[in-house]
Coordinates of C-alpha atoms and ligand atoms in Angstrom, one line a residue:
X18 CA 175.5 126.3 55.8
X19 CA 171.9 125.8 54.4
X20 CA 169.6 124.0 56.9
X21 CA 167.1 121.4 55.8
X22 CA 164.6 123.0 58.3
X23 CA 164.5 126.6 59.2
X24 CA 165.8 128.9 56.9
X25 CA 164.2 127.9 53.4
X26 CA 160.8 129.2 52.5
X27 CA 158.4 127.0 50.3
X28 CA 155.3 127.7 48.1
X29 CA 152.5 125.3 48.6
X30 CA 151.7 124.0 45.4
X31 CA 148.5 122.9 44.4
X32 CA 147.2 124.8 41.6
X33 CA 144.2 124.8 39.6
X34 CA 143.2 127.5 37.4
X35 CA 139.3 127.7 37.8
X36 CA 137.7 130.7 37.6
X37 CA 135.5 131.3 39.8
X38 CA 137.0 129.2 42.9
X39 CA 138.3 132.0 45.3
X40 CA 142.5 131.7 45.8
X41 CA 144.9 131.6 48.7
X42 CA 148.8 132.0 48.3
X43 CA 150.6 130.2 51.6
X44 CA 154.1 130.9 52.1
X45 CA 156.2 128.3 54.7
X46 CA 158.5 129.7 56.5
X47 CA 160.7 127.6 59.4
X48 CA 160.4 123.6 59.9
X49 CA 158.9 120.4 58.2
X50 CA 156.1 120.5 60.3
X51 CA 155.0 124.3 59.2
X52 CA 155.3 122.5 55.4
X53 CA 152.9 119.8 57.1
X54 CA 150.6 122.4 58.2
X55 CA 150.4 124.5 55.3
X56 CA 148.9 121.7 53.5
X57 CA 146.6 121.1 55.7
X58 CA 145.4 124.7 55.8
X59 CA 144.8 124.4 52.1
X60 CA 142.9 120.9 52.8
X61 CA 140.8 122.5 55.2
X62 CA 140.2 125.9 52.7
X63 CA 139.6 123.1 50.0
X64 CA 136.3 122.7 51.8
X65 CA 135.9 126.1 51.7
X66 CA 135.9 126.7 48.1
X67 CA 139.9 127.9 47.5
X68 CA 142.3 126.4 45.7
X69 CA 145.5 126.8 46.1
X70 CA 148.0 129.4 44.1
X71 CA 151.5 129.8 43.1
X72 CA 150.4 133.6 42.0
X73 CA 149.9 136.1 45.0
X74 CA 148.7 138.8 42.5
X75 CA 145.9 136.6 41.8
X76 CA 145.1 135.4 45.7
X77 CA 142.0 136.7 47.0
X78 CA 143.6 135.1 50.4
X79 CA 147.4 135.2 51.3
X80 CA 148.8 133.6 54.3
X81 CA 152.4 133.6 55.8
X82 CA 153.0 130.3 57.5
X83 CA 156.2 131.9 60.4
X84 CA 158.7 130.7 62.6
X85 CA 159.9 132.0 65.7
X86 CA 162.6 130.1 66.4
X87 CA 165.5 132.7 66.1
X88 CA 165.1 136.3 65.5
X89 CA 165.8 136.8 61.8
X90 CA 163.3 134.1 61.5
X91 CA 160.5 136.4 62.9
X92 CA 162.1 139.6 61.4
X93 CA 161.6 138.0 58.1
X94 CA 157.5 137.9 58.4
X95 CA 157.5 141.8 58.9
X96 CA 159.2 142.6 55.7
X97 CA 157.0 140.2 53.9
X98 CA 154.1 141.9 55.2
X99 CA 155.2 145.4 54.5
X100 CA 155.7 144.5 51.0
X101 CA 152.0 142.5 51.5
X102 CA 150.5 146.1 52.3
X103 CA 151.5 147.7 49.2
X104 CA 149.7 144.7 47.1
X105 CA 146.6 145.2 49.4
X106 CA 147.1 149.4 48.8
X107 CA 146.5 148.6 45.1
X108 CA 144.4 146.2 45.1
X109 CA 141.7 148.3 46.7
X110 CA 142.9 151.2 44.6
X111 CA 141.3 149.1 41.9
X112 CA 138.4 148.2 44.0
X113 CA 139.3 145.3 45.3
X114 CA 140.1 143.2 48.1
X115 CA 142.7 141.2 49.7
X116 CA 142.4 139.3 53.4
X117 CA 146.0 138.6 54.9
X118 CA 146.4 136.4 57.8
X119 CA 149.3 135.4 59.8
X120 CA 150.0 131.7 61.2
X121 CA 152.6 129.6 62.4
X122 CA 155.1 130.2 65.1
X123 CA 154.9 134.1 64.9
X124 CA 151.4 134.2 65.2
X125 CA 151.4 131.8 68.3
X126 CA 153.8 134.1 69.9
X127 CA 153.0 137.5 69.2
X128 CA 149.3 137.2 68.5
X129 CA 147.6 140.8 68.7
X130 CA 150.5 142.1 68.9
X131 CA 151.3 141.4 64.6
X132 CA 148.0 143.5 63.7
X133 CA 149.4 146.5 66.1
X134 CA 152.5 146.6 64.0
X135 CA 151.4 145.4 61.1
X136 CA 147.6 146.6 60.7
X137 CA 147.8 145.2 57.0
X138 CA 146.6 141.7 59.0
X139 CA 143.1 140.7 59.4
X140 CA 143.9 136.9 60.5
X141 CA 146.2 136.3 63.5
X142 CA 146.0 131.7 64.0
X143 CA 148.0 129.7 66.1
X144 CA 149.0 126.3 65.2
X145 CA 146.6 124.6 67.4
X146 CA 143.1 125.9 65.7
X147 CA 144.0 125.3 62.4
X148 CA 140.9 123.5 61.7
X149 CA 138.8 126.7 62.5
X150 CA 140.2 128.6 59.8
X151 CA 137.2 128.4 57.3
X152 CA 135.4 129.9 60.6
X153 CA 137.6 132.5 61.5
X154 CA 137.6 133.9 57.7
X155 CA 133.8 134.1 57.8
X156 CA 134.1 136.6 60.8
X157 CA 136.7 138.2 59.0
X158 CA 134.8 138.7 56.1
X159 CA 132.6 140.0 58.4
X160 CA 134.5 143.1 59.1
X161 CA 136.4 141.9 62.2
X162 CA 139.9 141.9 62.8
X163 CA 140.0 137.9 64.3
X164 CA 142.9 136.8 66.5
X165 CA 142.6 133.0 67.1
X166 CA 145.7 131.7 69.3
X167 CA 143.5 129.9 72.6
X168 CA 144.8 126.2 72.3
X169 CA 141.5 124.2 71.4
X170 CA 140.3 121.6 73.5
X171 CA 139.0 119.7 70.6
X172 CA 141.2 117.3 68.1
X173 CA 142.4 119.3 65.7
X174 CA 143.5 116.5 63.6
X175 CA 140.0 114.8 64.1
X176 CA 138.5 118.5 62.8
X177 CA 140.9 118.9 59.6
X178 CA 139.4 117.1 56.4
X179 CA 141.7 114.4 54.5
X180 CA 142.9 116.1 51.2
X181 CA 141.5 114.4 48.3
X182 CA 143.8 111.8 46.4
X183 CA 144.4 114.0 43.0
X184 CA 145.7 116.9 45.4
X185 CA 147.7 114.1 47.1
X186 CA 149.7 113.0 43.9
X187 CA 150.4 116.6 43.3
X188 CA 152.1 117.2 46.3
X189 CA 154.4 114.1 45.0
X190 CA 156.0 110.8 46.1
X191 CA 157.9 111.6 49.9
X192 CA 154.6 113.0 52.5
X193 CA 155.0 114.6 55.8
X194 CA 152.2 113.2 58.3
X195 CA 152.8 115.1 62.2
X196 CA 152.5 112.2 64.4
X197 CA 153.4 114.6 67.9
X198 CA 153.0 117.7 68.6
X199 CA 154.2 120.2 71.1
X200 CA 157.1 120.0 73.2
X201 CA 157.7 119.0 77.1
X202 CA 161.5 119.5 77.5
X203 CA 161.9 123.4 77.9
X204 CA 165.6 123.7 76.5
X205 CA 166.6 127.3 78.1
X206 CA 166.6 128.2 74.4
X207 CA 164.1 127.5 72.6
X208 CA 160.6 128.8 72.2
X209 CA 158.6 125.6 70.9
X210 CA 157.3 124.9 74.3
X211 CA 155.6 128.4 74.2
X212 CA 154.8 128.6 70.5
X213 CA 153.4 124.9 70.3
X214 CA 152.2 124.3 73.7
X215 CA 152.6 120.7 75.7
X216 CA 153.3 117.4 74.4
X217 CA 150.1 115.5 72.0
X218 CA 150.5 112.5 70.3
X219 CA 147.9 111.4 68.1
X220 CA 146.4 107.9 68.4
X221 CA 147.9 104.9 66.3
X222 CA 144.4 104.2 64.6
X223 CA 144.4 107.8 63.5
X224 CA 148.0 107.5 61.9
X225 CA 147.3 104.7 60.3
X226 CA 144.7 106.0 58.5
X227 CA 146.5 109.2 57.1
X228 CA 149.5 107.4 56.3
X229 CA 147.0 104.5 53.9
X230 CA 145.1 107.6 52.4
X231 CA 148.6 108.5 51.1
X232 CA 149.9 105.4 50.1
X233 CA 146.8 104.9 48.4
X234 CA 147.4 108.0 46.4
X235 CA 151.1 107.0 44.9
X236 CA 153.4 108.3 48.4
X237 CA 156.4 106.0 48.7
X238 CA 157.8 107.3 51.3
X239 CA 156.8 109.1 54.7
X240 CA 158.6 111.1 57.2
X241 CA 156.6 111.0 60.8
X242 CA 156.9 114.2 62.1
X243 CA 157.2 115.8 65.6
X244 CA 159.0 118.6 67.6
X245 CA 159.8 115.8 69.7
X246 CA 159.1 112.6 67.7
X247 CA 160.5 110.2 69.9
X248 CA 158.7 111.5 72.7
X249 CA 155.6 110.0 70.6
X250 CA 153.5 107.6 72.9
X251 CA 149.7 107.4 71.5
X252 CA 147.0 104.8 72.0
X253 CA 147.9 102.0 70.5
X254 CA 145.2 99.4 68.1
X255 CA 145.5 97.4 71.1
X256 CA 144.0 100.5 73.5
X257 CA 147.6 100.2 75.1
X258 CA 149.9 103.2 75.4
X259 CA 152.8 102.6 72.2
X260 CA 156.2 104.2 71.4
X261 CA 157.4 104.9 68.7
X262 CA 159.6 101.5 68.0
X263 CA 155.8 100.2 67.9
X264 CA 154.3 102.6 65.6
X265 CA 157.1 102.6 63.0
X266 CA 156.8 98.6 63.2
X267 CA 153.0 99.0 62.3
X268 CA 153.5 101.2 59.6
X269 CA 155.8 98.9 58.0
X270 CA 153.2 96.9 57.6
X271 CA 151.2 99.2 54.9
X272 CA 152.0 97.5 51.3
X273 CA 153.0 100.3 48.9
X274 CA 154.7 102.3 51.4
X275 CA 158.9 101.7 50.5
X276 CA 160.4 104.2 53.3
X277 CA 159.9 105.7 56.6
X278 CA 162.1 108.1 58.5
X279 CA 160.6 110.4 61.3
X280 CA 162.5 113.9 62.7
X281 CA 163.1 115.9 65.5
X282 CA 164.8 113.2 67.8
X283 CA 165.7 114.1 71.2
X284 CA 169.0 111.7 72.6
X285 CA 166.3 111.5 76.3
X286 CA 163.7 109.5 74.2
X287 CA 165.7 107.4 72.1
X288 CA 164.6 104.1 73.9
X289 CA 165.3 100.3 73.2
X290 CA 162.4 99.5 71.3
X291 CA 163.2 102.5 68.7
X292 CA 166.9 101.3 68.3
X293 CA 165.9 97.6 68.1
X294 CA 163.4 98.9 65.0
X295 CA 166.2 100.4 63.2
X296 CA 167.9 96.9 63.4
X297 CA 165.0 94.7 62.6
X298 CA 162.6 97.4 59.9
X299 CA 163.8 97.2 56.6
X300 CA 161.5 99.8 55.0
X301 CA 163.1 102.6 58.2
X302 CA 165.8 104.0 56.2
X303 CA 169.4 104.7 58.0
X304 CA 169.3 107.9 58.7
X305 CA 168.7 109.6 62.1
X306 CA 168.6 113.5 62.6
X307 CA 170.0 113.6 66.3
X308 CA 170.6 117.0 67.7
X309 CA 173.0 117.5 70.6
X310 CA 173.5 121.5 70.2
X311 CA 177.0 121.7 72.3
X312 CA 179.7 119.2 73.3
X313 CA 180.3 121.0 76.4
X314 CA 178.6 119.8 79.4
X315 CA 178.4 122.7 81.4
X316 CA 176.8 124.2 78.4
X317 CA 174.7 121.2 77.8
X318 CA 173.0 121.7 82.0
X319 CA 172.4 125.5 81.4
X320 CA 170.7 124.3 78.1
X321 CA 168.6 121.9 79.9
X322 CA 169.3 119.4 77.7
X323 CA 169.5 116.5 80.9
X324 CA 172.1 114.2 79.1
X325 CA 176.1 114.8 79.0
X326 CA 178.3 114.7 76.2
X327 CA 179.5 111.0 77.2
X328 CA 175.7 110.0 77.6
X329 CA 175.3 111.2 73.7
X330 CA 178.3 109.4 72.4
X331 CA 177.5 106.3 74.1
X332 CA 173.8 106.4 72.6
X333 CA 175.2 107.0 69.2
X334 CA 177.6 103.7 69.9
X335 CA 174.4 101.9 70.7
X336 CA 172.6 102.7 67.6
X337 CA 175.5 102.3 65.4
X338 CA 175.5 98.8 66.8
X339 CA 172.5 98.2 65.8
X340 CA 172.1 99.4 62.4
X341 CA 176.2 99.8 61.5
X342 CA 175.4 101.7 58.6
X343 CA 173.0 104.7 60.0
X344 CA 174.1 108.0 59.2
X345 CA 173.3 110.6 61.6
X346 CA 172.8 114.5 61.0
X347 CA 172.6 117.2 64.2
X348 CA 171.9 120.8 65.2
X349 CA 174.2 122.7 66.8
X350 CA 174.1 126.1 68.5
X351 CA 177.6 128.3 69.4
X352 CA 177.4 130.8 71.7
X353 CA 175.1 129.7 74.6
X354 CA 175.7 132.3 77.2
X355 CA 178.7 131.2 79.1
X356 CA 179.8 129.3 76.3
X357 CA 184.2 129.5 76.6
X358 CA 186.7 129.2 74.7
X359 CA 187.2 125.4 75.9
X360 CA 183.3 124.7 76.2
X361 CA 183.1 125.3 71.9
X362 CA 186.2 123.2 71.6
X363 CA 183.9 120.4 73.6
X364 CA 181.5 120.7 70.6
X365 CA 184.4 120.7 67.8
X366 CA 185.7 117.1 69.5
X367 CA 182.0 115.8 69.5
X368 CA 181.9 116.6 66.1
X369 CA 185.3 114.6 65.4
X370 CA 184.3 111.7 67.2
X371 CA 180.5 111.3 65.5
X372 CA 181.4 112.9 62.2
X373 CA 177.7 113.6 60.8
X374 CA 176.7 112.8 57.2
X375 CA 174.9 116.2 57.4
X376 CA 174.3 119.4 60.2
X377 CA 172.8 122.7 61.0
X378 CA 174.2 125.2 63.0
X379 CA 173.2 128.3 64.1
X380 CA 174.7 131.3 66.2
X381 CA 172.8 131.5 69.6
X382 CA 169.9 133.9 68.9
X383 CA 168.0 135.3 72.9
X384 CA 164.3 134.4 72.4
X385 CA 161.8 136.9 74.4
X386 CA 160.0 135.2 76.9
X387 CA 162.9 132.1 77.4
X388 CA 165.5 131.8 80.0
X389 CA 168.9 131.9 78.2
X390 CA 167.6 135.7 77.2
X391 CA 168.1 136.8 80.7
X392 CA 171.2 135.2 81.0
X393 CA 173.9 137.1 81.9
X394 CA 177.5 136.5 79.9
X395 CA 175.8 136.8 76.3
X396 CA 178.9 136.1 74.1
X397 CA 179.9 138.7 71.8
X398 CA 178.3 138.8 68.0
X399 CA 181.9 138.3 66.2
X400 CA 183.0 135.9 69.1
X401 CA 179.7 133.6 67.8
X402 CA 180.3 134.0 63.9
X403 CA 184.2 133.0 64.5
X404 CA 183.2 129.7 66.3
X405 CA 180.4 129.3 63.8
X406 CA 182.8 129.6 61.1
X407 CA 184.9 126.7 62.7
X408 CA 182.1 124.4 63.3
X409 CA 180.7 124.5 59.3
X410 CA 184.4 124.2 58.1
X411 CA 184.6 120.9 60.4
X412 CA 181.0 119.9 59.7
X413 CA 181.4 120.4 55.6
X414 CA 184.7 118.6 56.1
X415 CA 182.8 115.5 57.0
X416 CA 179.8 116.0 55.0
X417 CA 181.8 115.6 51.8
X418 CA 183.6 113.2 53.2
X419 CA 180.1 111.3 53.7
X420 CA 179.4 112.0 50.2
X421 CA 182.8 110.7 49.0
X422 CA 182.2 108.0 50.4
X423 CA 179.3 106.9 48.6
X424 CA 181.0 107.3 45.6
X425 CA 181.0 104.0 43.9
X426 CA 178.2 101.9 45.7
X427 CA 175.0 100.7 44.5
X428 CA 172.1 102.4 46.2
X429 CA 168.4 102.2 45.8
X430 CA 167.1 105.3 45.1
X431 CA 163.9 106.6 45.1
X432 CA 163.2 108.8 41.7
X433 CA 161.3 112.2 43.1
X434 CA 161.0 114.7 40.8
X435 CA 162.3 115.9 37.5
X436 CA 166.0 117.3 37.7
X437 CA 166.9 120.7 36.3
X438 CA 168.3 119.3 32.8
X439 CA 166.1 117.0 30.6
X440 CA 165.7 113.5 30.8
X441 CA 167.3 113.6 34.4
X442 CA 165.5 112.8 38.0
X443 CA 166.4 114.1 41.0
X444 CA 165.9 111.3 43.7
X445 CA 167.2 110.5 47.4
X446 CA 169.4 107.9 48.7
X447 CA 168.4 106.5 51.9
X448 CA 170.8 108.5 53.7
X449 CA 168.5 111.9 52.3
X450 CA 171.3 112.9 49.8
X451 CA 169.8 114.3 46.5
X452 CA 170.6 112.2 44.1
X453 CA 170.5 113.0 40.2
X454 CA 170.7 110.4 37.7
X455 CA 169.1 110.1 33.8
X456 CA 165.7 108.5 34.2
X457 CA 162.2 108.8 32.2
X458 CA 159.3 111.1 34.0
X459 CA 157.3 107.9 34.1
X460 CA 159.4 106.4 36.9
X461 CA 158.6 108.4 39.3
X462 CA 157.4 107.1 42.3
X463 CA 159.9 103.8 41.7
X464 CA 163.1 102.8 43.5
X465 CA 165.9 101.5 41.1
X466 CA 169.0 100.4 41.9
X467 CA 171.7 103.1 40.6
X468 CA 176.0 103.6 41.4
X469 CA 176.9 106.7 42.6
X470 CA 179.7 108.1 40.0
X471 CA 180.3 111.3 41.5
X472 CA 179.9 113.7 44.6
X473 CA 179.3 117.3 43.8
X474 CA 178.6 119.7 46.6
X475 CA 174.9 119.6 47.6
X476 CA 174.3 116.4 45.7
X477 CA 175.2 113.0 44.2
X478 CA 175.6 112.0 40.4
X479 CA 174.6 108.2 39.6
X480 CA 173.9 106.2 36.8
X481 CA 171.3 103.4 36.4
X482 CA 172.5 99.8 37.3
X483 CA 170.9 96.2 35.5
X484 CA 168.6 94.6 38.5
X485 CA 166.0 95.1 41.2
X486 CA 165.8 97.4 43.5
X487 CA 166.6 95.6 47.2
X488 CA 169.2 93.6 45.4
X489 CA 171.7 96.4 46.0
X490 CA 173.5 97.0 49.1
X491 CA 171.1 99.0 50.5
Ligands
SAH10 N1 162.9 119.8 68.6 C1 164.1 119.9 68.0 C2 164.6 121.3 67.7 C3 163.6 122.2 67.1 S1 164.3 123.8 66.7 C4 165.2 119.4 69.0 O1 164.9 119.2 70.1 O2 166.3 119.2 68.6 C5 165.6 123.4 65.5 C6 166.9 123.8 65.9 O3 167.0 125.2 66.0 C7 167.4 123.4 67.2 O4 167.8 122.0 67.3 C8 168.5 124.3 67.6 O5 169.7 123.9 67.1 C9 168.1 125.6 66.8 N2 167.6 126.6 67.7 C10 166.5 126.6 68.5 N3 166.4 127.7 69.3 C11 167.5 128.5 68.9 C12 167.9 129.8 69.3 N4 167.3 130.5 70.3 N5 169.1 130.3 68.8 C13 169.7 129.5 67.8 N6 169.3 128.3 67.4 C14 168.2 127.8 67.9
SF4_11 FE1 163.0 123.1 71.7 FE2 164.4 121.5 73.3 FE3 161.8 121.0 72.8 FE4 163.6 120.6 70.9 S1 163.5 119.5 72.8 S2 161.6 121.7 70.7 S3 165.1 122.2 71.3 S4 162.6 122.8 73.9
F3S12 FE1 159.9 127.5 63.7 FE2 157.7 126.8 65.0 FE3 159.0 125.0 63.5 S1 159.3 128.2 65.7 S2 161.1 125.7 63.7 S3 158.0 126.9 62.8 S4 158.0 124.7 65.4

């Protein structure tokens, strides 16, 4: 099974053709926030004269945006960046240049440690100093080798410039905008702690302001992003300290803006307030992405997840109550160490009783430097991809029934992008299913009320209905 966050790479795309603006390729590896970030490299190298290109031949700058979060993950960056060092070979061959810097995840972790095995690098940048980048490429150009992974003590979002409105629109009609940062919990598996340091949430004011500047240039919708989103608690208008039931409520309040949603949930934070705004906030579309990782909970303690199986289901009951038609998507991990036999058949029942709309699920992969590496009882490699194999059958099972579902109501959609065959848009329905339906170019950016005809297997068919949009179902 594909997964929505971690295993896709994406291009930033901004282009302009200019001549003599200097060029930097960025490649995303990992989660939506690494897409968030890459743009606002390129907003803060905007400043700096680059723009941004689809083209690595033609960059005079390439960076590889990493994640750390399983080993293939990081493995990946390495082969990119031996392939990098033949460009670079050639490029000086021919007199010449190329600077290559590393950021993201990888970086964070492995700092020096990338230019010793991969002496191709000349920029090593954790997530946290982002906004120093035009500095740290001076010094490079320079002649030194810079490795910039000390977490600042300054705002980083304060420091990164605003992209202008034309570069904006390019980016299209759904936005990102990090809203928390960093991660407190310390699941036994997982190296976000490590890689993005402690807990920030940025003020309310602060938000507010990012989310207008992209309303104002054509976004419709915006997904609030944080490793812990729900864990979000920033200085409210009122100088108080808000959640993220507030915050959502605010932003509903921006005209233009159709659609909010916000990822990564944790089941600890889901408070009152948050469930009462899915009841009351129209413009918060049904859809929650609520990772539990295992069913089991012996598995769930040595994961240091603090909640039980029971404790999950009973929080799902309690938002299904409150908004009855929420669908919910999860991430799941088989083979914790210890993980038996009975503990994976926990997770298969969890999975029966919730039955997500969508999932991603991974075989356990021991992160340096966590504590489930130095476990002992590692389940075998074949042991994980047989339960693996199980979960996705169960998962898909449900996710087409989902889809199925659908199949014959009237949804707004919200028209994104042109689909692969002309005179169709690809759109979303406000449960995130790609939708594709025959629409002009020009309405993009609107929401239209359309029947789903068909499910195919990553995506919905639908046709246009007579009406407005809200007078649907949905
Ligand atoms: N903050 C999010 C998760 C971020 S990582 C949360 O709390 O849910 C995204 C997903 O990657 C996790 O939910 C988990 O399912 C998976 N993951 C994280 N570390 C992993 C590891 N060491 N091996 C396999 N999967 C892992
Ligand atoms: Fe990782 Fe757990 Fe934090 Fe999510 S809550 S980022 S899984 S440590
Ligand atoms: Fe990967 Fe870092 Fe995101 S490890 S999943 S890029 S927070």
């Amino acid at each position: 099974m594909h997964t929505q966050a971690q295993t896709d790479t994406s291009d930033v795309s901004v282009k302009d053709t200019g001549k003599n603006t200097r060029k930097v390729f960025v490649k995303t590896y990992g989660c939506q926030m690494n897409v968030y970030d890459s743009e606002r490299m390129a907003d803060a190298l905007a400043s700096d004269g680059y723009r941004v290109t689809d083209n690595p031949e033609e960059a005079d700058l390439l960076l590889l945006n990493t994640c750390h979060i399983r080993e293939k993950a990081a493995e990946k960056v390495y082969s990119e960046l031996g392939r990098i060092r033949q460009l670079k070979e050639s490029r000086t061959a021919n007199g010449g240049d190329l600077m290559v810097g590393v950021a993201g995840c990888v970086a964070q972790a492995e700092g020096q440690e990338i230019i010793r095995r991969a002496p191709v690098v000349d920029l090593v940048i954790g997530p946290q100093t982002y906004h120093r980048l035009p500095e740290a490429l001076a010094r490079v150009r320079g002649g030194e080798k810079v490795v910039e992974t000390e977490y600042a003590i300054e705002d980083k979002f304060e420091h990164l410039p605003e992209p202008e409105k034309k570069v904006i629109a390019s980016r299209g009609v759904t936005a990102f905008l990090t809203v928390q940062e960093g991660c407190d919990k310390f699941c036994t598996f997982c190296v976000v702690p490590y890689t993005r340091g402690s807990e920030v949430s940025r003020p309310v004011e602060q938000i507010v302001r990012e989310a207008e500047n992209l309303v104002s240039a054509g976004v419709r919708e915006i997904t609030l992003l944080g490793q812990n989103v729900n864990a979000w608690h920033g200085e409210g208008s009122d100088g108080r300290e808000w959640g993220l039931g507030a915050l959502l409520r605010r932003l509903s309040e921006i005209d233009g803006l159709a659609r909010l949603r916000y990822t990564t949930s944790h089941p600890r934070d889901m408070d009152e307030a948050l469930i009462e705004a899915h009841r009351d906030l129209a413009k918060l579309m049904p859809y929650l992405h609520l990772p539990v990782q295992a069913g089991s909970d012996s598995v769930l303690k040595a994961m240091n997840r603090r909640h039980t199986a029971d404790d999950y289901l009973r929080l799902v009951d309690r938002i299904r109550a409150a908004r009855p038609d929420i669908a919910l998507s999860g991430d799941f991990i088989v083979g914790f160490p210890g993980e038996s036999d009975a503990d994976f058949e926990a997770t298969l029942q969890l999975v029966d009783k919730v039955r997500y709309a969508q999932a991603f699920s991974f075989k356990y992969s021991p992160r340096p430097g966590t504590p489930g590496a130095d476990l002992g009882e590692q389940v075998p490699e074949d042991v994980k991809s047989q339960r693996l194999e199980r979960l996705q059958a169960l998962l898909r099972k449900h996710q087409s029934e989902f889809a199925e579902s659908c199949v014959g109501r009237q949804i707004d959609l919200l028209l994104e992008k042109p689909g692969r065959l002309p005179g169709q848009l690809i759109g979303r329905s406000p449960w995130l299913q790609p939708v594709i339906v025959d629409a002009n170019p020009s309405q993009i950016g609107e929401i239209i009320p359309v029947r789903i005809t068909q499910a195919g297997t990553n995506s919905l068919f639908a046709e246009k209905v007579q009406g407005e949009s809200g007078s649907s179902t949905i």
